[in-house]
CSV table of C-alpha atoms in Angstrom, one decimal:
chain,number,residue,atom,x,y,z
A,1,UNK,CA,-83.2,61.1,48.9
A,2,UNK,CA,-84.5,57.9,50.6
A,3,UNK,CA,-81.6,56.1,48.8
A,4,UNK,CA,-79.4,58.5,50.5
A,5,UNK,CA,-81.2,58.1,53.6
A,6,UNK,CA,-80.9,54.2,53.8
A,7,UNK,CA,-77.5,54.2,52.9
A,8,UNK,CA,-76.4,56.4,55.7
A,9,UNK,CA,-78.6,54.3,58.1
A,10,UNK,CA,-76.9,51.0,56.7
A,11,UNK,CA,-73.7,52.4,57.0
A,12,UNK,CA,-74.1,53.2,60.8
A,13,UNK,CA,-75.8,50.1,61.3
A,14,UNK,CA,-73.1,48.1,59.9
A,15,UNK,CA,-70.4,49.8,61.5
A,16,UNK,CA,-72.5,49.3,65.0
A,17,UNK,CA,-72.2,45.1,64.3
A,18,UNK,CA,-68.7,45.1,63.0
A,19,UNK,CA,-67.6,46.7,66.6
A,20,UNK,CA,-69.6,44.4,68.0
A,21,UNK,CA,-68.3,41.5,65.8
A,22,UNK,CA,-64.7,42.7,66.9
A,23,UNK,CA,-65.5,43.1,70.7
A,24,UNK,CA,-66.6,39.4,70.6
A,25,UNK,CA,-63.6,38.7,68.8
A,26,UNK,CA,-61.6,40.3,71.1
A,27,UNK,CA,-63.4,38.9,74.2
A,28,UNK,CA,-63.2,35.3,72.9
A,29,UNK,CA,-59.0,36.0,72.6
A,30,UNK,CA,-58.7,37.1,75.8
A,31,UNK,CA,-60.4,34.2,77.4
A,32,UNK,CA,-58.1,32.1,75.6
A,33,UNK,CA,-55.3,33.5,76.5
A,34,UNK,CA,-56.9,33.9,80.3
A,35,UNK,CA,-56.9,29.9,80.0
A,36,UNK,CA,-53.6,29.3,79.0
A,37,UNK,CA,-52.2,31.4,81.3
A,38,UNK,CA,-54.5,29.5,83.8
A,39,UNK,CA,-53.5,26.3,82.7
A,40,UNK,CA,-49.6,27.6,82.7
A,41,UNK,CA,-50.0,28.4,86.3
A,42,UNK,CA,-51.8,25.4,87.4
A,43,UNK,CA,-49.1,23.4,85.8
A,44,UNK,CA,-46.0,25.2,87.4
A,45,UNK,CA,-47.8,24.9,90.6
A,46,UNK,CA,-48.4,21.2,90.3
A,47,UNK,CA,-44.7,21.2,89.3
A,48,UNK,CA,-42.8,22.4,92.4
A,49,UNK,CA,-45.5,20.7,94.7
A,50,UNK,CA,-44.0,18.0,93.1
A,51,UNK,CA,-40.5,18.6,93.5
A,52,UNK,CA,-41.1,19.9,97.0
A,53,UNK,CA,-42.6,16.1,97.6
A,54,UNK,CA,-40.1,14.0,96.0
A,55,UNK,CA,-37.0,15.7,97.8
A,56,UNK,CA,-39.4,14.9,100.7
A,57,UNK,CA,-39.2,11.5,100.1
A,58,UNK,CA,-35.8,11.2,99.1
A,59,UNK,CA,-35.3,12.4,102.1
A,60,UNK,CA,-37.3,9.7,103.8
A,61,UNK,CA,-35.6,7.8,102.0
A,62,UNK,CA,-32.1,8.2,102.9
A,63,UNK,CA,-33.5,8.2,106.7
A,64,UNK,CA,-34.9,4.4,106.1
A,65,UNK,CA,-31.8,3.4,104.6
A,66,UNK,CA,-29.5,5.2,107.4
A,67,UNK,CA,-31.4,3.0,110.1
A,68,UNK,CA,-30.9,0.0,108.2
A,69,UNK,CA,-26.6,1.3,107.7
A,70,UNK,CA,-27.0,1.0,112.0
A,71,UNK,CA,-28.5,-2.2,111.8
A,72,UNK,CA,-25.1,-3.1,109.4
A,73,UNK,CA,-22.8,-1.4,112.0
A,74,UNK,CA,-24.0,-3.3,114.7
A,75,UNK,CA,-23.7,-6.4,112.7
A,76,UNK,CA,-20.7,-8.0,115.4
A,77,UNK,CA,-20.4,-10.9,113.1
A,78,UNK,CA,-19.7,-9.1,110.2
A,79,UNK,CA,-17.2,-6.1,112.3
A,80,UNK,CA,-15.5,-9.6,113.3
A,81,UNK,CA,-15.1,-11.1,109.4
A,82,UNK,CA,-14.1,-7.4,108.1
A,83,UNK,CA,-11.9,-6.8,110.5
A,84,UNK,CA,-10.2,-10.0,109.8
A,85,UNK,CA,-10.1,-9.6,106.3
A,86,UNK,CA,-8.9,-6.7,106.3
A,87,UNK,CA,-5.9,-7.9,108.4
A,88,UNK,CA,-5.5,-11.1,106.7
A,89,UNK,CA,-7.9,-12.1,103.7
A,90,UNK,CA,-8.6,-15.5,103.1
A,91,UNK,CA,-11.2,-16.9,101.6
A,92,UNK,CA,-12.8,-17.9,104.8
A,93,UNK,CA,-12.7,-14.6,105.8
A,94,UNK,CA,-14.7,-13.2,102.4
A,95,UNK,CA,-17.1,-15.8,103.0
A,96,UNK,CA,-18.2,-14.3,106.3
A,97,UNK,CA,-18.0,-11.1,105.0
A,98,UNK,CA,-20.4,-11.8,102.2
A,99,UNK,CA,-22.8,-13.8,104.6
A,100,UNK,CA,-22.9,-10.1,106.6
A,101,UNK,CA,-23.3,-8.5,103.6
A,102,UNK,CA,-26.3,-10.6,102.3
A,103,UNK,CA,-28.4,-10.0,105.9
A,104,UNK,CA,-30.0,-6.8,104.7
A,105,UNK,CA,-31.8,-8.9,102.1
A,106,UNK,CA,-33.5,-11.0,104.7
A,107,UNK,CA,-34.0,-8.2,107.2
A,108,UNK,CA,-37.3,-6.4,107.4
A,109,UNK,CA,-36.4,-3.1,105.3
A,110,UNK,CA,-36.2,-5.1,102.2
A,111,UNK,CA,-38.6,-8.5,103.0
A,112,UNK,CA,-41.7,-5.9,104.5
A,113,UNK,CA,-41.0,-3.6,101.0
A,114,UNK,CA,-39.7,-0.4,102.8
A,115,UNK,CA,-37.2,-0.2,100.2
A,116,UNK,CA,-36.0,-1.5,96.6
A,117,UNK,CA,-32.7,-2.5,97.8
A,118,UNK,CA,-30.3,-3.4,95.0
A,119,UNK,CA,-26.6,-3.9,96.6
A,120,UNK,CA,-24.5,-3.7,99.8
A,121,UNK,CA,-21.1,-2.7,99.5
A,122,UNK,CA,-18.0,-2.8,101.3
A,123,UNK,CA,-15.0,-0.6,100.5
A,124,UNK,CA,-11.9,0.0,102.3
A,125,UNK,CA,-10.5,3.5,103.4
A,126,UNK,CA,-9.5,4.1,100.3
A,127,UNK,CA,-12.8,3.3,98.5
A,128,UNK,CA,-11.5,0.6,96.6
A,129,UNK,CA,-14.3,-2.4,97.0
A,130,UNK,CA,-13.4,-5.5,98.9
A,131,UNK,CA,-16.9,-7.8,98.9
A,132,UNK,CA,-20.1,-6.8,97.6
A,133,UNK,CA,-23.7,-8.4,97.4
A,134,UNK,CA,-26.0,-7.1,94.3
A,135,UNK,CA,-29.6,-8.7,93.8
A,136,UNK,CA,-29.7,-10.6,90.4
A,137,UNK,CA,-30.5,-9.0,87.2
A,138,UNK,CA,-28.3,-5.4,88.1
A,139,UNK,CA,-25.2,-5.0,86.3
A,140,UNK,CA,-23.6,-2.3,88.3
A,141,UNK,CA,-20.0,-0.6,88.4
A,142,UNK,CA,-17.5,-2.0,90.6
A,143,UNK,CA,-16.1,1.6,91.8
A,144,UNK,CA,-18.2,4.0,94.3
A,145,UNK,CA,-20.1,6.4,92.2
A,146,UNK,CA,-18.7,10.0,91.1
A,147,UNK,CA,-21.8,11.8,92.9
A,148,UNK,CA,-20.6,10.4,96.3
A,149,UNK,CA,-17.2,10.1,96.1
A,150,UNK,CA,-16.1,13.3,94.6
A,151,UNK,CA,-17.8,14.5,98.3
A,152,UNK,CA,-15.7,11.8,100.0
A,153,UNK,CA,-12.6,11.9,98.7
A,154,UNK,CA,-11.2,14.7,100.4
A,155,UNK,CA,-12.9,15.1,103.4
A,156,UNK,CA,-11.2,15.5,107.0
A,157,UNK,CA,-10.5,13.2,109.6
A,158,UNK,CA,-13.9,14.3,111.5
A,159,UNK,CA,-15.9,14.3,108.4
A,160,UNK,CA,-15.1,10.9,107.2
A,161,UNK,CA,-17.0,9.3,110.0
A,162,UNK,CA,-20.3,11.0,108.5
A,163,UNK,CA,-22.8,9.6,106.1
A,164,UNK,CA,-23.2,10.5,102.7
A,165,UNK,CA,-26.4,10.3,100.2
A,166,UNK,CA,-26.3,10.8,96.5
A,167,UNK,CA,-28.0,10.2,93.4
A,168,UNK,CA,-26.3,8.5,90.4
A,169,UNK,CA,-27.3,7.1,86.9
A,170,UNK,CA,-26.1,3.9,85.5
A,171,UNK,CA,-27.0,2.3,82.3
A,172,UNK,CA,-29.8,5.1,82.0
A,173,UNK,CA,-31.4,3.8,85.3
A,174,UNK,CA,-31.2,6.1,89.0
A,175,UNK,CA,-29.8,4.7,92.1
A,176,UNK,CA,-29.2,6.3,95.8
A,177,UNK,CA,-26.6,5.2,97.5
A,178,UNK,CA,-25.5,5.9,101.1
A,179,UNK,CA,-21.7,6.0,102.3
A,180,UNK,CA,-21.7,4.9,105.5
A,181,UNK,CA,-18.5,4.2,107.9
A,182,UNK,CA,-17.3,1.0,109.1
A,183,UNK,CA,-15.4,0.3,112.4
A,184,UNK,CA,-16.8,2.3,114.8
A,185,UNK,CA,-14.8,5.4,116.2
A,186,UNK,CA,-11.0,3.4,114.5
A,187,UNK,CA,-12.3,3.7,111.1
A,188,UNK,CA,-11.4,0.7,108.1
A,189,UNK,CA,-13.8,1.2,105.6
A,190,UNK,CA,-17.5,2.1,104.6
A,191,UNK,CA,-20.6,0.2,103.5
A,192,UNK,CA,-22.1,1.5,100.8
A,193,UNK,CA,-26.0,0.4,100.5
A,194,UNK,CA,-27.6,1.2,97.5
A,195,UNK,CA,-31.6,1.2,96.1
A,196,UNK,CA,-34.0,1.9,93.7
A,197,UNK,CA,-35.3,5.9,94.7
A,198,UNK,CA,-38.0,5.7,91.8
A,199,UNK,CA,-39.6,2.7,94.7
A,200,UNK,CA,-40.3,5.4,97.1
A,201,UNK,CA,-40.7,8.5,95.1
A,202,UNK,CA,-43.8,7.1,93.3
A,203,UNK,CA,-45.6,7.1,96.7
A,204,UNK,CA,-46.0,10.8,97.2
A,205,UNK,CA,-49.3,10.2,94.6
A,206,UNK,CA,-51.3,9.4,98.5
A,207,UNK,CA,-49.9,13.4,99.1
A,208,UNK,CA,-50.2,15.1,96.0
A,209,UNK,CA,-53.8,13.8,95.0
A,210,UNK,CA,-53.1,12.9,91.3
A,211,UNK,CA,-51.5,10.0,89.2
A,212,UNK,CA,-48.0,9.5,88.8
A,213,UNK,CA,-45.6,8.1,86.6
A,214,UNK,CA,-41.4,8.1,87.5
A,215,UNK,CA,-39.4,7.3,84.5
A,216,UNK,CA,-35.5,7.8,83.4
A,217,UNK,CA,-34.3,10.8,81.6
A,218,UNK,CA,-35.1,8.8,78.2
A,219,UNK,CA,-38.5,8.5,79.2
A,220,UNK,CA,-38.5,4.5,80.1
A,221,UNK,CA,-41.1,3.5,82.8
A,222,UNK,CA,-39.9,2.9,86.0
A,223,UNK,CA,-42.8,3.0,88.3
A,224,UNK,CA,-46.5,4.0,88.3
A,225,UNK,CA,-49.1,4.8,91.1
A,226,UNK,CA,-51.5,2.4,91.1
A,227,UNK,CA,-54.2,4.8,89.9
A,228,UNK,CA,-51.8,5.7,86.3
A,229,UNK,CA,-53.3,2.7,84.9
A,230,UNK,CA,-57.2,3.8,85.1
A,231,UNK,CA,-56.4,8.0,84.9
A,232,UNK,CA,-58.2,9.9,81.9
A,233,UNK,CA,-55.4,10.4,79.2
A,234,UNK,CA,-58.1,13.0,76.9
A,235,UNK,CA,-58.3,16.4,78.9
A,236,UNK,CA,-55.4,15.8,80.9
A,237,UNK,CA,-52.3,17.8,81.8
A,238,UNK,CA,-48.8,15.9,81.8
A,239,UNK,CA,-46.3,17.7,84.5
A,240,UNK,CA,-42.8,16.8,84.5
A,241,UNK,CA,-40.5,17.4,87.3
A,242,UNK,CA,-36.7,16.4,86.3
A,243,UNK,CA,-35.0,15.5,89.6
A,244,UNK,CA,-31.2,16.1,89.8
A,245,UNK,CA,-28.5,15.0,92.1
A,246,UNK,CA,-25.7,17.3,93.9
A,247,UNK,CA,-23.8,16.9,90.7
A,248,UNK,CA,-26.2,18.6,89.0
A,249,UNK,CA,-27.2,16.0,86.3
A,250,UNK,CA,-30.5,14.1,85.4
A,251,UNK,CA,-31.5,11.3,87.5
A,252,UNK,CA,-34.9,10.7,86.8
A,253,UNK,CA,-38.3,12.5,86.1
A,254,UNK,CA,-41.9,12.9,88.4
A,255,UNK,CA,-45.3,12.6,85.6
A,256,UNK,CA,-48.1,13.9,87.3
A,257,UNK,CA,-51.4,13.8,85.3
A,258,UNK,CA,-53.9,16.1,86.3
A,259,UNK,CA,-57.2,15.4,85.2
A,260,UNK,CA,-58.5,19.1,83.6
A,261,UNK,CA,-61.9,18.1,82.8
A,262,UNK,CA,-63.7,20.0,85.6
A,263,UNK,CA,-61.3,22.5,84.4
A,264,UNK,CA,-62.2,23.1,81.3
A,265,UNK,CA,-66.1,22.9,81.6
A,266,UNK,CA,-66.0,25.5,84.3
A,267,UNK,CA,-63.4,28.0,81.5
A,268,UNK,CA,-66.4,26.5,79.3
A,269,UNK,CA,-68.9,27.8,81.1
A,270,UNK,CA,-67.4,31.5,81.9
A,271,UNK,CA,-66.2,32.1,78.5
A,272,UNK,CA,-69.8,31.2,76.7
A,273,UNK,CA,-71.7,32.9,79.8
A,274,UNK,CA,-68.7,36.3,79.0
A,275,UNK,CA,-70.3,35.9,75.2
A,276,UNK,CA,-73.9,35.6,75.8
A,277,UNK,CA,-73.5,38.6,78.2
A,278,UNK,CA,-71.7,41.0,75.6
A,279,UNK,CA,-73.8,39.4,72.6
A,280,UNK,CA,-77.0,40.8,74.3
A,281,UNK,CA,-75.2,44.0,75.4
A,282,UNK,CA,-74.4,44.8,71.9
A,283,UNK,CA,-77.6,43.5,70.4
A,284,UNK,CA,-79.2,46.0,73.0
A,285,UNK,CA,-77.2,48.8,71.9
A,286,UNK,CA,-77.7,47.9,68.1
A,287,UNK,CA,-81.5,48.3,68.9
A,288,UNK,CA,-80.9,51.2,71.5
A,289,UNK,CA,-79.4,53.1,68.6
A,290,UNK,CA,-81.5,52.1,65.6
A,291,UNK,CA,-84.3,53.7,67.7
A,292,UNK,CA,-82.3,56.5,68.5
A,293,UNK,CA,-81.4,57.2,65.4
A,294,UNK,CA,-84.1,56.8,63.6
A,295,UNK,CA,-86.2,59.1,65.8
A,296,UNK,CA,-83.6,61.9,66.6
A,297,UNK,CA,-81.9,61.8,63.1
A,298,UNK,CA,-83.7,59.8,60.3
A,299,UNK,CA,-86.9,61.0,61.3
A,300,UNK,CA,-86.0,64.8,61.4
A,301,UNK,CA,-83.9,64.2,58.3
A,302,UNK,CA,-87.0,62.8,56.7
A,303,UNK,CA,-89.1,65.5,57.2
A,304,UNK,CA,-87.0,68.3,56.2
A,305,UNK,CA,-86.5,66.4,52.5
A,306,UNK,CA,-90.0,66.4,52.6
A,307,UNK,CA,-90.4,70.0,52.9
A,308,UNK,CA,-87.7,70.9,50.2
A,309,UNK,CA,-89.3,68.8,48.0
């Protein structure tokens, strides 16, 4: 009967550790899954804090670049040479056009580094381009780009004395351009000034408080914060925010890297602290019951066998 006796006890015993085995099991799961979902919210939070920052700065952006369109406006010897090319070109008349065109690059928005200025444009009213000055090294279209024209094209008489801003790709790389009229209130033409967003947009690290990294849709570097060189790349998290433009298409994409080490020590420390807790919970209980058993059940059992026998 002892034989009986200890198998009964071992089977209750056993069954006592495999729930415990599978509520440790279970525990360990869910605090897994507790951390992805953690980490899942943490990175879609990180995400539109950084898409709330870089439209920020875009729009910044086209602010900096709308005071130096004034600057162009007010340019008189340049309203002088465009209005008499446009009347009668010559190529005395282009020259002084292009010597307006060029001041931008030695005025302060480009020489003090407010902005990554790439080309000034001039166009007539029908956006065809008449002069045009382009830093070295960019190869860009001669034709105002879809994003903005396609919102200029058929806009009113009222309208077309208005500023427009857009985004546009060419040869994988991101440009912002601003329309902006020529002539005063007797309109004949527009400036165009485009730049380099990816210049400004890296900035908004100082706001956002981690390392950033702006790069084209095919993943080629464009800028880095200056703290992307020296950030942890082990126990990091990689956001990307894909910025688009009115057209709806790809311009260029926000890395943020968030450093997750403090992170994961502290889910560390909560899941193993979780496991210590139930491991002496169910050791108690394992012990609570033995006892129990063997004094309310085993023991009683015991004795009666004994008397039978």
């Amino acid at each position: 009967m002892s034989i009986q006796k200890l198998s009964i006890k071992s089977i209750i015993v056993t069954l006592l550790v495999v729930i415990g085995l599978i509520a440790i099991v279970l525990t360990t799961v869910s605090a897994k899954k507790y951390t992805e979902q953690a980490l899942s919210q943490q990175k879609a939070s990180i995400a539109r804090m950084t898409g709330v920052l870089a439209k920020e700065a875009v729009i910044k952006l086209e602010e900096v670049i709308g005071q130096l369109g004034k600057e162009l406006r007010k340019n008189k010897a340049l309203k002088k040479a465009i209005k008499k090319h446009l009347k009668v070109p010559t190529e005395e008349t282009m020259a002084a056009v292009k010597v307006g065109l060029n001041s931008p690059f030695e005025g302060r928005f480009f020489t003090a580094g407010m902005i990554d200025l790439k080309s000034v444009r001039l166009y007539n009213k029908k956006f065809s381009l008449v002069s045009s000055k382009t830093i070295e090294g960019e190869n860009l279209p001669n034709v105002l780009t879809e994003t903005i024209y396609a919102a200029a094209k058929d806009r009113k008489k009222s309208d077309r004395l208005k500023t427009l801003s857009g985004m546009w790709v060419h040869n994988g790389k991101p440009y912002m351009s601003l329309l902006i009229p020529s002539g005063g209130l007797i309109l004949n033409g527009y400036f165009e000034i485009v730049v380099a967003p990816a210049y400004n947009i890296v900035n908004i690290e100082e706001i956002l408080g981690v390392p950033l990294q702006i790069t084209t849709t095919t993943g080629d570097v464009l800028a880095e914060s200056k703290s992307w060189s020296t950030s942890k790349v082990e126990d990091s998290l990689s956001i990307s925010y894909v910025m688009k433009n009115t057209l709806n298409k790809d311009v260029l994409t926000v890395v943020a890297r968030e450093d997750m080490t403090e992170f994961h020590s502290q889910m560390g420390g909560i899941k193993n602290t979780v496991l210590m807790i139930f491991a002496g919970l169910i050791a108690f209980l394992l012990v609570t019951s033995i006892v129990l058993l063997t004094r309310w059940v085993f023991k009683p059992l015991s004795d009666v066998m004994t008397e039978l026998d």
